[in-house]
Tab-separated table of C-alpha atoms in Angstrom:
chain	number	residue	atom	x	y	z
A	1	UNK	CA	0.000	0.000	0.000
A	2	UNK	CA	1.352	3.428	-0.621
A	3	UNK	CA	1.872	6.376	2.057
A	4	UNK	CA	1.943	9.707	1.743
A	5	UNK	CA	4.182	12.037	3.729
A	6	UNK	CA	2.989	15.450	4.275
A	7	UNK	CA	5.462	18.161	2.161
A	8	UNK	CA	4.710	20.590	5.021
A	9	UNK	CA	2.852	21.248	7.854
A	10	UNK	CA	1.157	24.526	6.566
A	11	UNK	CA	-2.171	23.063	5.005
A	12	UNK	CA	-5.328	23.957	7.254
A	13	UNK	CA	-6.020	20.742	9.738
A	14	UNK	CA	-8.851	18.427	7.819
A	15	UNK	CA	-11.874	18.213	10.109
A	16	UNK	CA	-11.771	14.770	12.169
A	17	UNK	CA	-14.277	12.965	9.621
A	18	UNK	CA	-11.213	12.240	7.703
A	19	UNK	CA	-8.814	10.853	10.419
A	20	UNK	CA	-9.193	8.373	13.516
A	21	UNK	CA	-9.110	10.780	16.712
A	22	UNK	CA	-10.631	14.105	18.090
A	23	UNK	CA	-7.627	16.297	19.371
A	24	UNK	CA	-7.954	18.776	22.213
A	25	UNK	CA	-5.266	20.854	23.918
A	26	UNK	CA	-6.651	22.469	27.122
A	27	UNK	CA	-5.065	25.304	29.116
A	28	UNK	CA	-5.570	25.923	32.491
A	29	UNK	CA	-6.217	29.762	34.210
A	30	UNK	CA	-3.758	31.028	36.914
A	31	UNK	CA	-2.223	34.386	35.907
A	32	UNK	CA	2.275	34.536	36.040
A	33	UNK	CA	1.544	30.558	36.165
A	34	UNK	CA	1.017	30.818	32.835
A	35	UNK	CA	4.415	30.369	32.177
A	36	UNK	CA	4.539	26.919	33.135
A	37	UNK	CA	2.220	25.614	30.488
A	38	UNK	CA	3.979	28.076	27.834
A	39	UNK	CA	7.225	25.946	28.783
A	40	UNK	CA	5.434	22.660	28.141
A	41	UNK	CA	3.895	24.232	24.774
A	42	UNK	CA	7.132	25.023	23.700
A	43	UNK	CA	9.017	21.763	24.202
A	44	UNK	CA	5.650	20.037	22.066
A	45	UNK	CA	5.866	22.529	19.061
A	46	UNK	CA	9.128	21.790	18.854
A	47	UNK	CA	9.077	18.139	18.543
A	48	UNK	CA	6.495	18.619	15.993
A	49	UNK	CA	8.655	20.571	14.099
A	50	UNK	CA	11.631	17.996	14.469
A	51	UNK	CA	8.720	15.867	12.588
A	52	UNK	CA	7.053	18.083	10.025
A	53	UNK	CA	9.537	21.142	9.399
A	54	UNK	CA	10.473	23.949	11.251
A	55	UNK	CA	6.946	25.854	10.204
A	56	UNK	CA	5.339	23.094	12.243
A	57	UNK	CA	2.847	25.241	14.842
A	58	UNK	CA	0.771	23.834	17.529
A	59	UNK	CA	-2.627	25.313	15.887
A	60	UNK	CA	-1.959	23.161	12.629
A	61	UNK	CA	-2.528	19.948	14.643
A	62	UNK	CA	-5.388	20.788	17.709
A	63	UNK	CA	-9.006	20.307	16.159
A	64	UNK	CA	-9.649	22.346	19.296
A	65	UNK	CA	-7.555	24.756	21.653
A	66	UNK	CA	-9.586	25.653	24.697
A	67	UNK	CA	-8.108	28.130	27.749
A	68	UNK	CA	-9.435	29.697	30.501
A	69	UNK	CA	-7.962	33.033	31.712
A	70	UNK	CA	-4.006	32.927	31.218
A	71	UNK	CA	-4.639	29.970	29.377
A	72	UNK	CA	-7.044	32.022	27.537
A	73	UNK	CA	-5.058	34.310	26.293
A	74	UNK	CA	-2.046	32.241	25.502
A	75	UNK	CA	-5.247	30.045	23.252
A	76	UNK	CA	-5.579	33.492	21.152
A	77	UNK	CA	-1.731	33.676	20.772
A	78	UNK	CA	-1.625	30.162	19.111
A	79	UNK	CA	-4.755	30.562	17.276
A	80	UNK	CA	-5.183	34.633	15.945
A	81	UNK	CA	-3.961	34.633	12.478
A	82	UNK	CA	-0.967	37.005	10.726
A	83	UNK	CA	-0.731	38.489	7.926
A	84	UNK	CA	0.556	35.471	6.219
A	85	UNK	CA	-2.609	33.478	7.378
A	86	UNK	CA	-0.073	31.725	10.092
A	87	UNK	CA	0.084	31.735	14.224
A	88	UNK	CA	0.320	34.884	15.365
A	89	UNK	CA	2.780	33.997	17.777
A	90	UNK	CA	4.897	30.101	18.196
A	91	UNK	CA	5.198	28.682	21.095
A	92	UNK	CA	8.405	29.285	22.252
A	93	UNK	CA	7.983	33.238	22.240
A	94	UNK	CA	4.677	33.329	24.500
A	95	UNK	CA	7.411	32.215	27.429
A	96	UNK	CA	9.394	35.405	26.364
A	97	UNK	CA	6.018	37.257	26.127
A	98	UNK	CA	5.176	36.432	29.822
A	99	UNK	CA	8.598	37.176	30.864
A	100	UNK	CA	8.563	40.871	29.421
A	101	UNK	CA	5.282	42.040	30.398
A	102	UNK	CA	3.704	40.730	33.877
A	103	UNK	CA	5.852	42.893	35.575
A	104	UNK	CA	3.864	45.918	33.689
A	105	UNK	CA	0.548	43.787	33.994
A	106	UNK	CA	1.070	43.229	37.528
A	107	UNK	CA	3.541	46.468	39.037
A	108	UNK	CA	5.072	44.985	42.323
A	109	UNK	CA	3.954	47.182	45.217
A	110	UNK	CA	6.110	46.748	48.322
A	111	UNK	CA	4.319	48.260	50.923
A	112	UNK	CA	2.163	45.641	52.279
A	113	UNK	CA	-0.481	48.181	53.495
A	114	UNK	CA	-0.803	50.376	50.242
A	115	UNK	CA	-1.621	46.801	48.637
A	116	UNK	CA	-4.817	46.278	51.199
A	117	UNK	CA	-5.866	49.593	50.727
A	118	UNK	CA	-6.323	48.652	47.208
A	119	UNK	CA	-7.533	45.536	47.592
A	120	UNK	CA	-10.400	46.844	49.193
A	121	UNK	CA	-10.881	49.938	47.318
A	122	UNK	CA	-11.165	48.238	44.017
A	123	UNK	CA	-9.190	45.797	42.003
A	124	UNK	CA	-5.589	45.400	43.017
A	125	UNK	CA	-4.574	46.195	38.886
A	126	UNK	CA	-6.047	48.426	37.119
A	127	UNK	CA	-5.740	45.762	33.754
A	128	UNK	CA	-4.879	49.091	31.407
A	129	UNK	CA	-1.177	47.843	30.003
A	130	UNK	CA	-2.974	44.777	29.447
A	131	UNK	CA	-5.968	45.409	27.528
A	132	UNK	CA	-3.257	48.379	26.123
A	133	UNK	CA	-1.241	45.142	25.200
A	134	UNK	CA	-2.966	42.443	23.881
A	135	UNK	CA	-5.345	45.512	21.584
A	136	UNK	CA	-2.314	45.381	20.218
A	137	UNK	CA	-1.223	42.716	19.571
A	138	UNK	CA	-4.397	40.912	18.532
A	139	UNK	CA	-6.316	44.045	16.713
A	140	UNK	CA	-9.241	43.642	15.086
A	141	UNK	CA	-9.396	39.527	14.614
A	142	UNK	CA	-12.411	38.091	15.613
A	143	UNK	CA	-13.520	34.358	16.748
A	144	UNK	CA	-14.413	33.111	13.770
A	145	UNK	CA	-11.175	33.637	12.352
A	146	UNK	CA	-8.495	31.380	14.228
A	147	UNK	CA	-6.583	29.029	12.613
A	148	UNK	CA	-8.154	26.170	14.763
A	149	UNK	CA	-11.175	25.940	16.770
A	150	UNK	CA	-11.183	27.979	20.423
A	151	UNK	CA	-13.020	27.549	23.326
A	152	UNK	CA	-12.733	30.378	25.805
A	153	UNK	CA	-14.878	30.282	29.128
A	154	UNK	CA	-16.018	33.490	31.231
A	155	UNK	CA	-18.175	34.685	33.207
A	156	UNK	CA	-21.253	37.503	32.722
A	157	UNK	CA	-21.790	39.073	36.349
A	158	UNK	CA	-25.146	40.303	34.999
A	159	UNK	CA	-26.640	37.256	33.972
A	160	UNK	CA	-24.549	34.905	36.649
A	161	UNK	CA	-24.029	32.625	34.164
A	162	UNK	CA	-20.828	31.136	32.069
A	163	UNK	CA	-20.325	32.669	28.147
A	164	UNK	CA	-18.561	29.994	26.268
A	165	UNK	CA	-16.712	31.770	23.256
A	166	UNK	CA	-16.948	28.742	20.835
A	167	UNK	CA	-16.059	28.454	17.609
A	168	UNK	CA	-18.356	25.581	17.044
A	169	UNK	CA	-20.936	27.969	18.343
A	170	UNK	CA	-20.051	31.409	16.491
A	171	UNK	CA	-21.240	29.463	13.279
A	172	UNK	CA	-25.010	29.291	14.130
A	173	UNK	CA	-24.813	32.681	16.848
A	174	UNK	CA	-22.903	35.820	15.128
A	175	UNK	CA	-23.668	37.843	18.415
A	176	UNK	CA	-20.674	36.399	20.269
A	177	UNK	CA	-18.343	37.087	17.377
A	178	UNK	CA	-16.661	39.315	18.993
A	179	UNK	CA	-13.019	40.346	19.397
A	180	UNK	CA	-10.467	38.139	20.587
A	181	UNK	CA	-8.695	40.988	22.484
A	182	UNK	CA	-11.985	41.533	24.096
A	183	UNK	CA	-12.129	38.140	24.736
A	184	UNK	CA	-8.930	37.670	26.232
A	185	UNK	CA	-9.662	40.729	28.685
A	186	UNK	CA	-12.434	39.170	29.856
A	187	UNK	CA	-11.429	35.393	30.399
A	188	UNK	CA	-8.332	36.996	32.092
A	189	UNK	CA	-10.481	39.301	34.354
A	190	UNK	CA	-10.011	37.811	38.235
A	191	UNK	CA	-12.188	39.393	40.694
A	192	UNK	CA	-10.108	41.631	43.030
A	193	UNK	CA	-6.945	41.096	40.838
A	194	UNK	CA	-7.859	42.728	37.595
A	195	UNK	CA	-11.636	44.560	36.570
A	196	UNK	CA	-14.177	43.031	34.848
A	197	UNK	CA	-14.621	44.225	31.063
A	198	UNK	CA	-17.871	45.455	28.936
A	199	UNK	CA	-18.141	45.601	25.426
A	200	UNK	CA	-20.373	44.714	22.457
A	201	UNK	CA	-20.583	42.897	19.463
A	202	UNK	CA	-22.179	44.631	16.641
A	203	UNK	CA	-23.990	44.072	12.952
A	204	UNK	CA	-22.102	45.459	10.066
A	205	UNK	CA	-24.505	48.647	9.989
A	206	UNK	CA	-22.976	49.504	13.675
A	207	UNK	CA	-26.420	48.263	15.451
A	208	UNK	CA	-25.078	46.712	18.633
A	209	UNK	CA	-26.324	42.845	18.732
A	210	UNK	CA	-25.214	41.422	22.387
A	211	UNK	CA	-23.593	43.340	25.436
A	212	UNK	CA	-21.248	41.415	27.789
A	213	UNK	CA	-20.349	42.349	31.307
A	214	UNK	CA	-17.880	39.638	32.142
A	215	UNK	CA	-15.284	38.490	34.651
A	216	UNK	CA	-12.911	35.424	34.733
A	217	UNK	CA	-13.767	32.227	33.151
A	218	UNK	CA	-12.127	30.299	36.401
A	219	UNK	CA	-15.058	31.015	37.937
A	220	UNK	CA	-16.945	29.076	35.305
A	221	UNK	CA	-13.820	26.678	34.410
A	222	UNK	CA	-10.937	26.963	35.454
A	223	UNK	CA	-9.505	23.716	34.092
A	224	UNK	CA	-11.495	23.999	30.460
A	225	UNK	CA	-11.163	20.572	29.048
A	226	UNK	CA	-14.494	19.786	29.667
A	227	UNK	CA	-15.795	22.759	28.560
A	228	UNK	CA	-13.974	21.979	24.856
A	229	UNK	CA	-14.954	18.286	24.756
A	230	UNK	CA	-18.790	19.496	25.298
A	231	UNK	CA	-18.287	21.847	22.431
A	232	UNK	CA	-17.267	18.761	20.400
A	233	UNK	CA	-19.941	16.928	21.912
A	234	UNK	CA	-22.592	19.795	20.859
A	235	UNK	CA	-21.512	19.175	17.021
A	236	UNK	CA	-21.352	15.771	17.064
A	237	UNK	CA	-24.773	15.437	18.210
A	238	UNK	CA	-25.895	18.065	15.771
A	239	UNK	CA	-25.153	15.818	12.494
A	240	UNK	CA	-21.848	17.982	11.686
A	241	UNK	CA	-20.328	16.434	8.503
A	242	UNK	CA	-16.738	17.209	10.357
A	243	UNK	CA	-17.300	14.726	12.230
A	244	UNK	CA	-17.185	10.555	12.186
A	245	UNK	CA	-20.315	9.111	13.008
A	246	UNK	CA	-19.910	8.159	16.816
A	247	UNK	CA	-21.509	8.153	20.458
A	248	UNK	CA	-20.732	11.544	22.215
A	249	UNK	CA	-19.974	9.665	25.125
A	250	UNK	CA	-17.418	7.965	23.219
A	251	UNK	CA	-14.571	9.602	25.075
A	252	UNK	CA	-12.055	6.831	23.664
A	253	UNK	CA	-11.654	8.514	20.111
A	254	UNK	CA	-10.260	11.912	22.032
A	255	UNK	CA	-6.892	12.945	22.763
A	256	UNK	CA	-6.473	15.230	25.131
A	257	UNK	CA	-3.882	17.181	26.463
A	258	UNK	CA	-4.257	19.096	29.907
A	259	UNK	CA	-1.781	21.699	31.322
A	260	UNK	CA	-2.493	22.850	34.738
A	261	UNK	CA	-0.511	26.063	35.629
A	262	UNK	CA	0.465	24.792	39.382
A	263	UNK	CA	-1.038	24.518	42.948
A	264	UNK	CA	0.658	24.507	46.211
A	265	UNK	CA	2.068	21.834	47.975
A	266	UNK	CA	-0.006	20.711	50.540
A	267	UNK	CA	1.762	21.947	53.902
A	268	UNK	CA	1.288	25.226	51.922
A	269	UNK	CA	-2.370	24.963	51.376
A	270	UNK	CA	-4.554	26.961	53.712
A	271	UNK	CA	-5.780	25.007	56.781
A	272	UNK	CA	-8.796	25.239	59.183
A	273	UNK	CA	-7.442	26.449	62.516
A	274	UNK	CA	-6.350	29.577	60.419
A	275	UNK	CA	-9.363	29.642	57.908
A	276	UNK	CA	-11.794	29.201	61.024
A	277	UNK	CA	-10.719	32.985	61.835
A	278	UNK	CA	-11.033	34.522	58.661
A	279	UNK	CA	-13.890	36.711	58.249
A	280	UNK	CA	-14.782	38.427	54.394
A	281	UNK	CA	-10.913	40.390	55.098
A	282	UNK	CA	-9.525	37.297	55.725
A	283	UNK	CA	-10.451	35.100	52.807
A	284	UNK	CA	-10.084	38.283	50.327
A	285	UNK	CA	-6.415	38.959	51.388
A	286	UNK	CA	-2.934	36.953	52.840
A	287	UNK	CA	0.332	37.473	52.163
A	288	UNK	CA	0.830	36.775	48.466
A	289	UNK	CA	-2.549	35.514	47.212
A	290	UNK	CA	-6.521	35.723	47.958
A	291	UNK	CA	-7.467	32.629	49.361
A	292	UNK	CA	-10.898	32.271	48.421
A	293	UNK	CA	-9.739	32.623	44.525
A	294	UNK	CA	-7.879	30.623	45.217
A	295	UNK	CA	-10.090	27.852	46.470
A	296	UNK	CA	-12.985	27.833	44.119
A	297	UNK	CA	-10.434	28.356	40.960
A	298	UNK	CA	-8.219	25.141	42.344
A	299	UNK	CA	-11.192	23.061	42.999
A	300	UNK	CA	-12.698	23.885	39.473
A	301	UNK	CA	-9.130	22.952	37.953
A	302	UNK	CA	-9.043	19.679	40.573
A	303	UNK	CA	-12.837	18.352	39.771
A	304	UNK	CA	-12.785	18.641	36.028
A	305	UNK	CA	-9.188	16.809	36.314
A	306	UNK	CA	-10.862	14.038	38.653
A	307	UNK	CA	-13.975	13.553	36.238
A	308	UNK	CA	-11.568	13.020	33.043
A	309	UNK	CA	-8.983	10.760	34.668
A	310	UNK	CA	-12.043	8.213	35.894
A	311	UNK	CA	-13.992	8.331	32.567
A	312	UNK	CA	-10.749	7.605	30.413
A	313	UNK	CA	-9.781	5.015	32.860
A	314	UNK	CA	-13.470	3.584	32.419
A	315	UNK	CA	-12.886	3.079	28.919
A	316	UNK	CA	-9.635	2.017	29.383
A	317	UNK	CA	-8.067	4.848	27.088
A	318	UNK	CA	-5.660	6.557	29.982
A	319	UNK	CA	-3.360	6.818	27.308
A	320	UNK	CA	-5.144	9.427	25.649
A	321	UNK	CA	-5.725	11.193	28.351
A	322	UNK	CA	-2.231	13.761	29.453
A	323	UNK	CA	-2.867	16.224	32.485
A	324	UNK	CA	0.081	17.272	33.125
A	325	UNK	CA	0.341	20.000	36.633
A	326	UNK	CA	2.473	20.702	39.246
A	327	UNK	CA	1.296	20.345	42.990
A	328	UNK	CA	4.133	21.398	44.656
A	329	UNK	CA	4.559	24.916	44.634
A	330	UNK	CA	6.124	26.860	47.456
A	331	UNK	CA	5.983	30.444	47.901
A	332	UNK	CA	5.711	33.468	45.620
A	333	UNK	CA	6.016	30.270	43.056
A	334	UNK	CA	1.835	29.333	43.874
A	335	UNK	CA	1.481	33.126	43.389
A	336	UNK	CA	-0.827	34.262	40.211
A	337	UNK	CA	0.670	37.580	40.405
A	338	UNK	CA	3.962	38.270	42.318
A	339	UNK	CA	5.925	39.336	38.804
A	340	UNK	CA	9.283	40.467	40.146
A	341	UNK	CA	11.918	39.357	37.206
A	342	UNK	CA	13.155	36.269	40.384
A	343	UNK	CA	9.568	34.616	40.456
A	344	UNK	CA	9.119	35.118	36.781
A	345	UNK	CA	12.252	32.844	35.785
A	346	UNK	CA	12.161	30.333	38.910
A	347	UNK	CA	8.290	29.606	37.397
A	348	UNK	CA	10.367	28.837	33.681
A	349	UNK	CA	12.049	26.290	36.140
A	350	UNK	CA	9.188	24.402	37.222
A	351	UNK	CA	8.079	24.050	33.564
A	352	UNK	CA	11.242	23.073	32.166
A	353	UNK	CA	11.768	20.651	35.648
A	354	UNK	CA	8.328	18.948	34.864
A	355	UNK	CA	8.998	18.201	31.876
A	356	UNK	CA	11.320	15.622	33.721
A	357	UNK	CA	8.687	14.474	36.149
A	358	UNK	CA	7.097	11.351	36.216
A	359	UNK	CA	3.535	11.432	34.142
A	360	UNK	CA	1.496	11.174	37.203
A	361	UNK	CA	-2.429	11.030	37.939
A	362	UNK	CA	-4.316	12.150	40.550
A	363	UNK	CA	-5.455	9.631	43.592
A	364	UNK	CA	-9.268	9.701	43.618
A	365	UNK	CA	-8.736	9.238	47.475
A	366	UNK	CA	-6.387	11.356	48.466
A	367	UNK	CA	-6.016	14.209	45.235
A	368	UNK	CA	-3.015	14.285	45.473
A	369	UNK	CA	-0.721	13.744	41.746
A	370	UNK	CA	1.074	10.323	42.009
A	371	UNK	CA	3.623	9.011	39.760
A	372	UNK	CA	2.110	6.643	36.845
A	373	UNK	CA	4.334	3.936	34.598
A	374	UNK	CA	4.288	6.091	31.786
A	375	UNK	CA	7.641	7.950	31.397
A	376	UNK	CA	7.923	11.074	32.160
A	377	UNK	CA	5.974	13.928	30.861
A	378	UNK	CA	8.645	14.277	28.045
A	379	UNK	CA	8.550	11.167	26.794
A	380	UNK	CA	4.997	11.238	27.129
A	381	UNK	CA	4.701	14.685	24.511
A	382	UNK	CA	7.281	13.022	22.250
A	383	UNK	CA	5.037	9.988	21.682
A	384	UNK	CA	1.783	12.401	21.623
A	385	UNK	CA	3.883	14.805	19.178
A	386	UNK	CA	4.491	11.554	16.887
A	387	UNK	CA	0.778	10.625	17.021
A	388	UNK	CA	-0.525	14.099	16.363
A	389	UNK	CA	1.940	14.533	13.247
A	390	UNK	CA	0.882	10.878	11.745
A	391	UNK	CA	-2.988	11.849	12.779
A	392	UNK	CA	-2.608	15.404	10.731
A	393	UNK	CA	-0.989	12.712	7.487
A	394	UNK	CA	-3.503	10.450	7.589
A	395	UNK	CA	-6.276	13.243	6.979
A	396	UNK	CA	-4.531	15.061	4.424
A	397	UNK	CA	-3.818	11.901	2.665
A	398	UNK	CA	-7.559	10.912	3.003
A	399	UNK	CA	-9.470	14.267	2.432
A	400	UNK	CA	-9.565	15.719	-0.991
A	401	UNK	CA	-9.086	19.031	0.663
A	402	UNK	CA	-5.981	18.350	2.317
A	403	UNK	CA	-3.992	17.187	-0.793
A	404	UNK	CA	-4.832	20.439	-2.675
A	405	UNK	CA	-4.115	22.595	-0.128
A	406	UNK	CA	-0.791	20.808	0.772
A	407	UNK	CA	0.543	21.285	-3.060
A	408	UNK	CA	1.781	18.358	-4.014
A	409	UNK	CA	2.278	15.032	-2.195
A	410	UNK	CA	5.275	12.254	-1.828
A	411	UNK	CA	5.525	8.758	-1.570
A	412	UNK	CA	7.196	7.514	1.218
């Protein structure tokens, strides 16, 4: 039988009818922290390019890229288009990104009291370098035009309800078409941290169609990969031609990547005696984080991460499941906004020392992240890098599409 090997890596991803698997990268929320996953992001891009060329990017391979607040944001790097109809950014500068502007996005204050006064006058940033920043850099691109599919959770304090920006659902509902700078403002929005953004979507004739009043999507999702695989779910069930014929419970033919963005270890976790104390001051404010952010966004990440782990390992597909996270930060490290240039770089540790952790998964019992006989989490990406490069092949060799838009084809 012959094979075809792809000539390069630039022809759009062919929808999932035309290959064997349902890809998902998922990015968790947790402000500086973002760096971690960036790390892990850009070890994976570039063992896809090691496969497919050095214009391999990580949007030419996802079916769907879903993030919630940092992770958000970092989702609109990977996915808003340039001028050349490519990634905006790769992976390996969104590392460099974080390292040049959190300290503007988050000015260090060190006067303990000046930073409660603020705390409880308003938001502790005022979020204008940021939504300054990424106007900027992400202009006037809109959902409907990233490379891949996006699914980006917040939150509408007006409503109290979660707004999903979906691509699968900007097809059938224009009014959430909106920016993706907007978009990323909102998603990255944590109450007390940074203020919560308004803005419209409009028709062509200027008419406003929807308003949006929203904050964070940790508080909807923290951890989106459920979010995305409902999205999935949602077109499946619809009849979408994109998509093989199978039950949307079928979890097997996924293949998901997770990346947490850290939690403390637990003698660094909050504890009762303390907690029992703490009146509305108390949980709003400690000495380098709010605790109860910090609760409801770690037990969104945690329970999403529990209810994937136990449905993979029902259908005995762990393998396609990765989630990987660190539980083990100490100090201004479990921080989501302590940016001074020392914090910045020991978090680009942590990410490049995962990397050389053990896969683990998380102990139903216990919650905490226990070693598995997988490898470590390198290995583990360079085995998920080989399948996602032979998955993107297989659909360009079957789909019509694909082989025009790929030029010309070999034989291998």
């Amino acid at each position: 039988m012959e094979q075809f090997v792809m000539d390069s890596p630039k022809s759009p991803l062919q929808p999932p009818t035309f290959g064997n698997l349902i890809t998902v990268l998922s990015i968790d929320g947790g402000g500086i922290r973002g760096i971690i996953p960036a790390t892990i992001l850009a070890f994976l891009e570039t063992e896809l390019q090691k496969l497919d060329g050095e214009e391999a990017r990580l949007a030419d391979y996802f079916d769907v890229i879903s993030g919630t607040s940092t992770g958000g944001l970092v989702t609109a790097m990977l996915t808003a288009p340039n001028e050349q109809n490519r990634p905006l950014f790769a992976a390996k500068d969104i590392k460099d990104f974080y390292l040049q502007h959190c300290p503007k996005i988050f000015p260090q204050d060190n006067f303990p009291l000046s930073k409660l006064f603020k705390s409880l006058a308003g938001p502790k940033y005022d979020g204008k370098y940021l939504r300054s920043l990424v106007q900027q850099k992400l202009g006037d691109i809109r959902l409907h035009q990233t490379l891949t599919n996006v699914v980006i959770p917040t939150f509408d304090i007006k409503k109290l309800q979660p707004t999903i920006f979906s691509s699968y659902e900007v097809k059938k509902n224009p009014s959430i078409d909106a920016l993706l700078s907007d978009i990323s403002i909102a998603t990255s929005a944590a109450p007390t941290y940074l203020p919560a953004h308004h803005f419209e979507t409009k028709e062509s004739t200027g008419k406003a169609m929807r308003t949006f009043d929203l904050i964070d999507g940790g508080v909807a999702a923290n951890n989106p990969t459920l979010v995305a695989i409902n999205e999935v779910t949602k077109e499946i069930t619809r009849g979408s031609a994109d998509f093989f014929p199978i039950r949307p419970t079928d979890y097997g033919r996924f293949l998901v990547i997770s990346l947490g963005t850290g939690s403390p270890k637990c003698e660094e976790k909050y504890d009762a005696i303390k907690s029992a104390k703490w009146g509305l001051l108390g949980w709003l404010t400690s000495e380098s984080s709010t605790p109860l952010i910090d609760v409801f966004m770690q037990s969104s990440s945690d329970m999403i991460d529990f209810h994937m782990s136990a449905v993979f390992q029902a259908l005995h597909s762990e393998d396609n499941y990765l989630r990987i996270q660190d539980d083990n930060l100490t100090g201004n490290e479990s921080s989501v906004d302590i940016a001074t240039k020392e914090n910045l770089e020991s978090l680009v540790r942590v990410g490049e020392k995962l990397l050389q952790k053990p896969v683990s998964k998380v102990n139903f019992e216990t919650g905490v992240f226990e070693p598995s006989n997988q490898g470590t989490n390198e290995h583990a990406l360079i085995k998920l890098a080989d399948i996602l490069s032979k998955e993107k092949r297989i659909r360009d060799m079957r789909s019509p599409h694909g082989k025009v838009a790929n030029g010309h084809m070999t034989k291998a």
